[in-house]
XYZ file of C-alpha atoms in Angstrom:
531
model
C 170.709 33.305 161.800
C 172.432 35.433 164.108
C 175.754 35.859 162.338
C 173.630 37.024 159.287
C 171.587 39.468 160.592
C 174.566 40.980 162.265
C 176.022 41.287 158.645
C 176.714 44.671 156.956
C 174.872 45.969 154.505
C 177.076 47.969 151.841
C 174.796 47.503 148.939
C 176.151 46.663 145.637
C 179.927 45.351 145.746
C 181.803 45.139 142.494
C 185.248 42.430 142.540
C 188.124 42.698 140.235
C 190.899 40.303 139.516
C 194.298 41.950 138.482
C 196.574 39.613 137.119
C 199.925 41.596 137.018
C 203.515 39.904 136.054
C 204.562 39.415 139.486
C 201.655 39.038 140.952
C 197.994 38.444 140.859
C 195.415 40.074 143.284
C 191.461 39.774 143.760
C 190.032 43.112 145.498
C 186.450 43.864 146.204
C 184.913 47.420 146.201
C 181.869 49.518 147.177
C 179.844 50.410 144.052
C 178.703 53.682 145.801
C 182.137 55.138 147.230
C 184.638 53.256 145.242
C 186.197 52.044 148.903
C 188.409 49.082 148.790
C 186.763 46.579 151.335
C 189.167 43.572 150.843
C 191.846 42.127 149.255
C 194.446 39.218 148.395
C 197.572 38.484 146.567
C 199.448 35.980 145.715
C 203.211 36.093 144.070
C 203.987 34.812 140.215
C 206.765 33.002 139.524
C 208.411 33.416 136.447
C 210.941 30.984 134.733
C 213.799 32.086 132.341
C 214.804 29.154 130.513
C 217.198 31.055 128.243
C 219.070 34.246 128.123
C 216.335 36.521 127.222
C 213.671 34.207 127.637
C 210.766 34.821 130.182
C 207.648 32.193 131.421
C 204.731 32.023 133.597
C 202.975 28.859 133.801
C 199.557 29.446 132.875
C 198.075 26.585 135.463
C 199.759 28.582 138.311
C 198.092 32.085 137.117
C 194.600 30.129 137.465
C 195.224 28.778 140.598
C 196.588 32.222 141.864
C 193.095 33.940 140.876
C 190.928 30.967 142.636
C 193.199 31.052 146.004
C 193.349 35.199 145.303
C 189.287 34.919 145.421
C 189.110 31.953 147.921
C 190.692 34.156 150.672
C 189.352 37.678 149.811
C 185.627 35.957 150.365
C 187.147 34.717 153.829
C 188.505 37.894 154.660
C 184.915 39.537 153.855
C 183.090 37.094 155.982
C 185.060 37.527 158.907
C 184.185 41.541 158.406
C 180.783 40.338 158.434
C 179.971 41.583 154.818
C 177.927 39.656 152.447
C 179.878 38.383 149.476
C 176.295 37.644 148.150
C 176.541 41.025 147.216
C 179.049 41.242 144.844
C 177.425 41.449 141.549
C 179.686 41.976 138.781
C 183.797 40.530 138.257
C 186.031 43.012 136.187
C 189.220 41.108 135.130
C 192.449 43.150 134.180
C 196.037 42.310 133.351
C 199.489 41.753 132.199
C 199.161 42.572 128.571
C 201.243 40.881 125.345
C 202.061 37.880 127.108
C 200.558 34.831 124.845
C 199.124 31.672 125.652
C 197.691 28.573 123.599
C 195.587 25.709 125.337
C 194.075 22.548 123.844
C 190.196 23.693 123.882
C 189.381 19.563 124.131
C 191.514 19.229 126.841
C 191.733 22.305 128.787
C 195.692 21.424 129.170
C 197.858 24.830 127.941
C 200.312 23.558 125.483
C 203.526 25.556 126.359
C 203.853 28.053 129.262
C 202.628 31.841 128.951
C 205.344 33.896 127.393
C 205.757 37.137 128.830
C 205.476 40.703 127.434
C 209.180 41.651 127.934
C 210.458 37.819 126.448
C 213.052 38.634 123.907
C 213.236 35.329 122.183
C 211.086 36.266 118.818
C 213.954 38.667 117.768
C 214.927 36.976 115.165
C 211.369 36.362 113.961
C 210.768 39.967 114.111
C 213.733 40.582 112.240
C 212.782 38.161 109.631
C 208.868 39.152 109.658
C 210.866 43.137 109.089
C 213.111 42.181 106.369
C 210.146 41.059 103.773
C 208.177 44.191 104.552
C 209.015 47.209 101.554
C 211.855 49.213 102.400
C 212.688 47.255 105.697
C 210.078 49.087 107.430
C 209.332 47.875 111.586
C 205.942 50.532 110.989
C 204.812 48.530 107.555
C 201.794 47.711 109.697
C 201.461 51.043 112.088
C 198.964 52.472 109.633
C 196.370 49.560 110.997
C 197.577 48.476 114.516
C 198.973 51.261 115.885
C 202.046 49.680 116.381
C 205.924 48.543 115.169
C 206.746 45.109 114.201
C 208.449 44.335 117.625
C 209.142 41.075 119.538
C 206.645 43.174 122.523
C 203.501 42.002 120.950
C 201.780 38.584 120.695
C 201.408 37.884 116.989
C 205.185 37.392 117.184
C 205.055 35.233 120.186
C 201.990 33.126 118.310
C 203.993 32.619 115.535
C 207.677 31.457 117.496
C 205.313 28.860 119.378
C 203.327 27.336 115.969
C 206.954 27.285 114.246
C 208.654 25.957 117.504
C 206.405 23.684 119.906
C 205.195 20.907 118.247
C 202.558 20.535 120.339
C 201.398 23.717 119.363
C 201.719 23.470 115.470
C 199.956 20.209 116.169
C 197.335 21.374 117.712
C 196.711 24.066 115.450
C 196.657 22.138 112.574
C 193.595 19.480 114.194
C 191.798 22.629 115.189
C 192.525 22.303 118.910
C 193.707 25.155 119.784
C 193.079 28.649 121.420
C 195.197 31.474 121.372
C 194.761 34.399 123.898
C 196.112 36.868 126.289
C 196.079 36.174 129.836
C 192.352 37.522 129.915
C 191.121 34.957 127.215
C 192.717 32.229 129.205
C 191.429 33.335 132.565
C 187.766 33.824 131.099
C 187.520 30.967 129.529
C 188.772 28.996 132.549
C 186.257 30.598 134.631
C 183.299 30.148 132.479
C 183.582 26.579 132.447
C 187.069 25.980 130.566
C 186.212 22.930 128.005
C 182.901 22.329 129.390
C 181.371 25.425 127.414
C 184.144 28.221 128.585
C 183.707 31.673 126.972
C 186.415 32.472 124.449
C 186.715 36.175 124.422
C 188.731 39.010 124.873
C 188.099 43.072 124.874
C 189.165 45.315 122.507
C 191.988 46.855 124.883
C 194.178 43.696 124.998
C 193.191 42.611 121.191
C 195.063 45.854 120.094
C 198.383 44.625 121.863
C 198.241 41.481 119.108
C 199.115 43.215 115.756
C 196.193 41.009 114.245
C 193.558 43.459 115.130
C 192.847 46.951 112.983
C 192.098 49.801 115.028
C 189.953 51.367 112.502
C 187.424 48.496 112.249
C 187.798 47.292 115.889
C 187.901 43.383 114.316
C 190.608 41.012 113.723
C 191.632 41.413 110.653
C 192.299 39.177 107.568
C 195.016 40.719 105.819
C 197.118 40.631 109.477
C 196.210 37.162 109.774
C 197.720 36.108 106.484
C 200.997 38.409 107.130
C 201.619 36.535 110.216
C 200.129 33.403 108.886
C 197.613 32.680 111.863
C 194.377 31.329 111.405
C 191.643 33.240 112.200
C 189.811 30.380 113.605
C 192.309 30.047 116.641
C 191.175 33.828 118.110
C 188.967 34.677 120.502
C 186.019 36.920 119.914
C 186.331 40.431 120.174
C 184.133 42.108 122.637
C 183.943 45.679 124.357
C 185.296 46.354 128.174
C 182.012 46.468 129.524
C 180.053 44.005 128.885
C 178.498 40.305 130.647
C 180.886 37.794 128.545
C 179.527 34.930 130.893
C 179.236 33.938 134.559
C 181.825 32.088 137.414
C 181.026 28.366 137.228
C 182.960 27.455 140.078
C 184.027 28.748 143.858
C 182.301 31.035 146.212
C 181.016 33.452 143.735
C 179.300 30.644 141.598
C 176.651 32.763 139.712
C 178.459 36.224 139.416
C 179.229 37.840 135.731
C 182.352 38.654 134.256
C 181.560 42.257 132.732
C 184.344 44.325 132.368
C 187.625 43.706 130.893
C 190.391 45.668 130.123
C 194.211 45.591 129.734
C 196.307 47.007 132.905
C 197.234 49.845 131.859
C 193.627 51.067 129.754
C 192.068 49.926 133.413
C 194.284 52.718 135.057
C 193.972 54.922 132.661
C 189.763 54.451 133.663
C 190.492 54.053 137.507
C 192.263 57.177 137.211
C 189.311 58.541 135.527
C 191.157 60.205 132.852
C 188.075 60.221 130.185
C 188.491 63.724 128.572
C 191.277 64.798 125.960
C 194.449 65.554 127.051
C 194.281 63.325 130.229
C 197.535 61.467 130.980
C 198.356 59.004 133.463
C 201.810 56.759 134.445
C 201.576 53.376 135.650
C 204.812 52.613 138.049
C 204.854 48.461 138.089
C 207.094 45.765 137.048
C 207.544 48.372 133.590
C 206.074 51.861 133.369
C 203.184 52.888 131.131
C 202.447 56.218 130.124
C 198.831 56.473 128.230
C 197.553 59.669 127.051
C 193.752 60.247 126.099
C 193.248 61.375 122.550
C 189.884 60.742 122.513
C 187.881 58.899 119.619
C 190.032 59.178 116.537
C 193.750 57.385 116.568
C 196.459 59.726 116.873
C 199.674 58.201 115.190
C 202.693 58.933 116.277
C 205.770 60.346 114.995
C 207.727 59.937 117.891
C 208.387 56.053 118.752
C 205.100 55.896 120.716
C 202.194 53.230 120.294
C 198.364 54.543 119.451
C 196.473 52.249 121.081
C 193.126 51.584 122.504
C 192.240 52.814 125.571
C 188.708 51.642 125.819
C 184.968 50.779 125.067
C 182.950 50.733 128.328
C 180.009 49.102 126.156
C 178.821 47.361 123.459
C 177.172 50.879 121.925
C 179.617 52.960 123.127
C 182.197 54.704 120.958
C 186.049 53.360 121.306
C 188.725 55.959 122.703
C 191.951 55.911 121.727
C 195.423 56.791 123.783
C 199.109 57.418 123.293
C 201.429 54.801 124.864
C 205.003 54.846 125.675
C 206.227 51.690 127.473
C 209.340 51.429 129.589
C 210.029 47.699 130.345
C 212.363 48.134 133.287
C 210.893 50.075 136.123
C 209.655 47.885 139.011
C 211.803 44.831 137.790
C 215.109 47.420 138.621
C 214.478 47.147 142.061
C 213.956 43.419 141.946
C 216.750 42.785 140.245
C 219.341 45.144 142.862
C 217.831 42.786 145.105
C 218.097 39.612 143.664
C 220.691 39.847 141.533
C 223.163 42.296 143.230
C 221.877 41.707 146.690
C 222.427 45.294 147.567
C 218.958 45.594 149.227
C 216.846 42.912 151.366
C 213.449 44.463 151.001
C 212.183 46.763 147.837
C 211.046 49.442 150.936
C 215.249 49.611 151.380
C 215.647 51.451 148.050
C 214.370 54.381 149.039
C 216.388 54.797 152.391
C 219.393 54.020 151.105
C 218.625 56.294 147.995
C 217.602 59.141 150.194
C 220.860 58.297 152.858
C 222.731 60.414 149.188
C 220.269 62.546 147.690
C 222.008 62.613 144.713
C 223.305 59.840 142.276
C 226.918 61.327 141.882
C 227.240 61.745 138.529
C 226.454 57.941 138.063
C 223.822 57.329 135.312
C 222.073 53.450 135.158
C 220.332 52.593 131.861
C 218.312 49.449 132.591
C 217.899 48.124 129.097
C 218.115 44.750 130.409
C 215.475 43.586 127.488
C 216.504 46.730 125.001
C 214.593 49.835 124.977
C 210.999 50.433 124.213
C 209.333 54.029 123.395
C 210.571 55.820 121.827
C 213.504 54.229 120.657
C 211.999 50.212 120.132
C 216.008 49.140 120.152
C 216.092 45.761 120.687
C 219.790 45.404 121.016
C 220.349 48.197 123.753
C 221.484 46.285 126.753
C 221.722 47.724 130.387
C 224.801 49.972 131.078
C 226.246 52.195 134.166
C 228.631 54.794 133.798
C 229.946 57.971 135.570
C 231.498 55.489 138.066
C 234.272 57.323 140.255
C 236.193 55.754 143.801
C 233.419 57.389 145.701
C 230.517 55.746 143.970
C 228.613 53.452 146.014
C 225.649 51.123 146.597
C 223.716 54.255 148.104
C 224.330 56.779 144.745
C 223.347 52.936 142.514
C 220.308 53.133 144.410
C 219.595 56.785 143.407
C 220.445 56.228 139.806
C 218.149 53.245 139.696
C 214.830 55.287 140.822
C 216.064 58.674 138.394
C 216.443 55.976 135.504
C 212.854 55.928 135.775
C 212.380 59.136 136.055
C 214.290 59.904 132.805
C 212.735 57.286 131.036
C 208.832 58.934 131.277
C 210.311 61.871 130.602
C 211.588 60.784 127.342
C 207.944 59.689 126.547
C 206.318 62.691 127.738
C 208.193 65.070 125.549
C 207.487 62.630 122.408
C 203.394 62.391 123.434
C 203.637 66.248 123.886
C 205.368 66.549 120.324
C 202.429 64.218 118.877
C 199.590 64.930 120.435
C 200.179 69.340 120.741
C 198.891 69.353 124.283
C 201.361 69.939 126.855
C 200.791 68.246 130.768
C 200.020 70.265 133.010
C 200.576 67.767 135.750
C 200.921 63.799 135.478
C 198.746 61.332 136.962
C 200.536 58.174 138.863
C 199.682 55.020 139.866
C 201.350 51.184 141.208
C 203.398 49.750 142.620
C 206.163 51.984 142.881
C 204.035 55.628 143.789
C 204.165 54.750 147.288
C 208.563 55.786 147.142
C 207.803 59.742 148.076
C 211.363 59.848 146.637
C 210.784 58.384 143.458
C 207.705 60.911 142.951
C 209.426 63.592 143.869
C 212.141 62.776 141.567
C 209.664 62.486 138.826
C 208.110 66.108 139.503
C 212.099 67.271 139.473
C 212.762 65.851 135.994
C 209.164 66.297 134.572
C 209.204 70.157 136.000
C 205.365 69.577 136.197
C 203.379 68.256 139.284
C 202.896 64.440 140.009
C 199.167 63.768 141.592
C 199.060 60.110 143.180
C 195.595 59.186 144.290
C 195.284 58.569 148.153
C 193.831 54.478 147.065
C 196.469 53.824 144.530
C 194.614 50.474 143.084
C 193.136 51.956 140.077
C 194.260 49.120 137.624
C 192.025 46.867 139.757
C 189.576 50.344 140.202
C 189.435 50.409 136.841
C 187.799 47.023 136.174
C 185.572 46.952 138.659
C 184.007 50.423 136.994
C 183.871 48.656 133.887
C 182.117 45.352 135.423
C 180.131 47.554 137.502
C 178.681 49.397 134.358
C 177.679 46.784 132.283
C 174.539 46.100 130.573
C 172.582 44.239 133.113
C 174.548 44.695 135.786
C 174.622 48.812 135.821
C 175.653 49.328 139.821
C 178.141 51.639 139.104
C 177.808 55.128 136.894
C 180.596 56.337 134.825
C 178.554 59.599 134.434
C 181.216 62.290 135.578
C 178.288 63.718 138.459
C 178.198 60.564 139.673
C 182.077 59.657 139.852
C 183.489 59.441 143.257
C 186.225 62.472 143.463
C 189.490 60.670 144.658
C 191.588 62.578 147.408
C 195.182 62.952 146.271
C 198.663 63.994 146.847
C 200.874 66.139 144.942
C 204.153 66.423 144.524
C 205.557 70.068 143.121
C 208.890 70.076 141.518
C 211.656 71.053 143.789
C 214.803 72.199 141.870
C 215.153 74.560 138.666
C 214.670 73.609 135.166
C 218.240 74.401 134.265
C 218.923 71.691 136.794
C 216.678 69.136 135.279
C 218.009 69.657 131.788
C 221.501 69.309 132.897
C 220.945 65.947 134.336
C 218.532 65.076 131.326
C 220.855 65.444 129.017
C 223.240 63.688 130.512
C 220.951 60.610 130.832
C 220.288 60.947 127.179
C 224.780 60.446 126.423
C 224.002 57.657 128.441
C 221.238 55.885 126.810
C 223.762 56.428 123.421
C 226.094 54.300 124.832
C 223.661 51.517 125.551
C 222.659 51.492 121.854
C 223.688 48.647 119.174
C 225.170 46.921 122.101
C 223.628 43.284 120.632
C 223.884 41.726 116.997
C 221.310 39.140 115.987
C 223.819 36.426 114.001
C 222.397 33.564 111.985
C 223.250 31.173 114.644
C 221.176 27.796 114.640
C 221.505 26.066 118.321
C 220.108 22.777 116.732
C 216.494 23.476 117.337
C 216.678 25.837 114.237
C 216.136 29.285 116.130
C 218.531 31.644 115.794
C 220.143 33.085 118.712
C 222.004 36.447 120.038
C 225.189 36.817 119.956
C-alpha cells in the first residue's frame, strides 16, 4: 500500500512501439505535455543470405517488442509511475518489408524481407516488360508509385513463386500477408487465437495493391500482380481501436493508432498544413512533404503517398516522398565493413578533425538509387581520390552524401509541388551529428529545425493512439498541441559554394549509373540473378 500511494500521478500516458530496421523501441509519453517518461530498445539483426538479399526474422521482431515493453514497464515502476495509466498503444514502423504467416499456425513461413532487399529485380523487370510501352509508372496513376523492387507486391509475389511453403499455403487458404504492422497486431491481439488482421492506410499505400483514390485494395492491382485478395489484411485508418494487448503487463490496453515511420514523423513533427516538409535521418532518409487532401503526382521521380487518416471520419492527406536508402546504413557499414570507425559517435570527430571532404565525392548506391532517379543498377562509387585523401575526408564525404542526396529530392518536391521550403524539418537517428545538420543547411541554403525530443516517429503514434475514438486523451486540435522547443541550424557558406560542390556530386552520381545488368541467369532454383 505504501509503494502505491507514493506513486506519481501523470494522468493519461499514451505508449508507442517503433519497430525500425535496426532496431525496435517501446517509449511511453505524457498525454498532456508530450514528455517522454521511459523507454527501451533492443537491436535487429538482419541476415543477407545473398548478394543483394536482406532478412529479419519475424519471431525475433515479436520478441523484441514484448522484451522492448517488458522493461519500459520496469523502468516506469521503479520511477514510481503507474503503468495502469497508459491507455492507448500506437504502433509504427519499418515500411515495405513483407511478411506471410500460417494464420492456423501462427508460424511465419519465410523470414521478413526488407524494404531495401534487391532480390525481386528481375521480377520487377519482368512485371515492367508486359506493361504498354515498357512503362515502370503503368500503375502511378492509382498507387502513387513506380513498379520497383522497394514495394511489397513485388516481394509477395518472389515469395508465392519461390517458397513453397508459401505458394502452399496460399493455395489451402492459410495464409496472411502483411507489413510489419499487420504481423505485430495480429500477434498482439491474440495471433491465431482470434488476432486482428489489419493494417492502416499509411503502410497499405507502400504495397502497390492499394488505390489512393478509393483508399481500398484494389481488384484490378490484385489481378496484375496475381495476389488474392483474400490473403490481405483489412484496411483501416491511423487512428482508430483495431483491438486490445492479450498478453504481458499491459493486458487490457488498445492498439489505436497506426502509421508507417515516416507518415508518424511527418505527425510527430506536426507538419498538418500545406507546404509542411519534414526529413527523417535513419537507417535511409525520408523526405515527406504535405500536400494536403488531393494526391499530387509527381513529375520528378518522387512517390505521392499517404500521409495519413487520424480517424475513421476523417479526411486522408496526402504527401510527397523521396526516399534515399543509404543514409544511416553508411555509417554502419564504414564501421563494419571498412572498420574505419569503432562507434557511429566517431564519424563526426573524425569528419570534423577535416572540415572538408577534399574533393572526394562517395555515392552510396549500395542497393541502386531511389528518388528521383529509381536506378536499380547504380552501385556505390568514390572518386576524386588524390595521395592526400584519407579516412578523415571518407568520413566527410559519407555525411555530405547525405546531404546531397535530400537535396536532390527537395529541388524535385519544390518543382512538383510550386512551394518552395522555407526551412526543413529533421528528425532520427542521425540529427543528433551537429555536423551533419549543419552540412545539410550548407547544401540546402535554407535552415534545418531539429526538435529538442527528436522521437517523433514514436511521437507520432502515440498522438494517433492517443486520439482515437474511445480513447481521446490526446487533442490534435492545433490550440491544444504542445509547441516543441527546437534548434536551428542557419546555413554557413554562400550559395555559389553550395552549387559548386552540388554539381559536382551530381558528375558523380553519373558515374554510378548503369553500373549492373540483370542477365537471364538461372542459379538452379529458377531466379534469375545479377550479373
Amino acid at each position: 500500500m505504501a509503494a502505491s500511494s507514493n506513486r506519481i500521478t501523470l494522468g493519461p500516458l499514451v505508449a508507442a512501439i517503433d519497430q525500425g530496421t535496426s532496431s525496435t523501441r517501446f517509449l511511453v509519453f505524457n498525454a498532456k505535455t508530450a514528455e517522454l517518461l521511459s523507454h527501451h530498445q533492443v537491436e535487429i539483426k538482419q541476415s543477407f543470405p545473398k548478394e543483394g538479399w536482406v532478412e529479419e526474422d519475424p519471431k525475433e521482431i515479436l520478441q523484441s517488442v514484448y522484451e522492448c515493453m517488458d522493461r519500459t514497464c520496469e523502468k516506469l515502476t521503479q520511477l514510481n509511475i503507474d503503468i495502469s495509466n497508459i491507455k492507448a498503444i500506437g504502433v509504427t514502423n519499418q515500411r515495405e518489408t513483407t511478411l506471410v504467416w500460417d494464420k492456423e499456425t501462427g508460424e511465419p513461413l519465410y523470414n521478413a524481407i526488407v524494404w531495401l532487399d534487391l532480390r525481386t529485380q528481375s521480377t520487377v523487370e519482368r512485371l515492367i516488360n508486359k506493361t504498354p510501352g515498357k512503362n515502370k509508372n503503368h500503375l502511378k496513376h492509382k498507387t502513387g508509385l513506380p513498379i520497383s523492387t522497394y514495394f511489397s507486391a513485388v516481394k509477395l509475389r518472389w515469395l508465392m513463386d519461390n517458397v513453397e511453403k508459401v505458394h502452399e499455403a496460399v493455395l489451402s487458404h492459410r495464409a496472411m500477408f502483411g507489413t510489419v504492422d499487420s504481423w505485430l497486431i495480429w500477434c498482439l491481439t491474440g495471433g491465431k487465437k482470434g488476432g486482428v488482421h489489419c493494417t492502416d492506410v499509411t503502410n497499405a499505400s507502400r504495397t502497390m495493391l492499394f488505390n489512393i483514390h478509393t483508399m481500398d485494395w484494389d481488384p484490378e492491382l490484385c489481378k496484375y500482380f496475381d495476389i488474392p485478395m483474400e490473403i490481405l489484411p483489412k484496411v483501416r485508418s491511423s487512428s482508430e481501436i483495431y483491438g486490445l494487448m492479450k498478453s504481458g503487463p499491459l493486458t487490457g490496453v488498445p492498439i489505436s493508432g497506426c502509421l508507417g515511420d515516416q507518415s508518424a514523423a511527418l505527425v510527430g513533427q506536426m507538419c498538418f498544413k500545406d507546404g509542411q516538409a519534414k526529413n527523417t535521418y535513419g537507417t535511409g532518409c525520408f523526405l515527406l512533404k504535405n500536400v494536403g487532401t488531393k494526391p499530387v503526382m509527381s513529375d520528378h521521380g518522387l512517390l505521392t503517398t499517404v500521409a495519413y487518416k487520424l480517424g475513421r471520419d476523417k479526411p486522408a492527406c496526402y504527401a510527397l516522398e523521396g526516399s534515399v536508402a543509404i543514409a544511416g546504413a553508411v555509417v554502419r557499414w564504414l564501421k563494419d565493413n571498412l572498420g574505419i570507425i569503432q562507434t557511429s559517435t566517431e564519424l563526426e570527430k573524425l569528419a570534423a578533425d577535416v572540415g572538408t571532404s577534399y574533393g572526394c565525392y562517395f555515392v552510396p548506391a549500395f542497393s541502386g538509387l531511389y528518388a528521383p532517379y529509381w536506378e536499380p543498377s547504380a552501385r556505390g562509387i568514390i572518386c576524386g581520390l588524390t595521395q592526400f585523401t584519407n579516412r578523415s575526408h571518407l568520413a566527410f564525404a559519407a555525411l555530405e552524401a547525405v546531404c546531397f542526396q535530400t537535396r536532390e529530392i527537395l529541388d524535385a518536391m519544390n518543382q512538383d509541388s510550386c512551394i518552395h521550403l522555407s526551412q526543413l524539418q529533421v528528425d532520427g537517428g542521425m540529427t543528433s551529428n551537429r555536423l551533419l545538420m549543419q552540412l545539410q543547411a550548407d547544401i540546402l541554403c535554407i535552415p534545418v529545425v531539429k526538435p529538442s525530443m527528436p522521437e517523433t516517429t514514436a511521437l507520432g503514434a502515440a498522438m494517433a493512439a492517443g486520439a482515437a475514438e474511445g480513447v481521446s486523451v490526446w487533442s490534435l486540435n492545433p490550440e491544444d498541441l504542445t509547441e516543441v522547443t527546437s534548434e536551428k541550424f542557419e546555413p554557413q557558406i554562400n550559395p555559389e559554394e553550395s552549387e559548386l560542390r552540388y554539381a559536382r556530386w551530381k558528375k558523380a552520381v553519373q558515374r554510378a549509373m548503369n553500373w549492373e545488368t540483370t542477365e537471364p541467369v538461372n542459379n538452379g532454383d529458377g531466379v534469375q540473378r545479377l550479373m
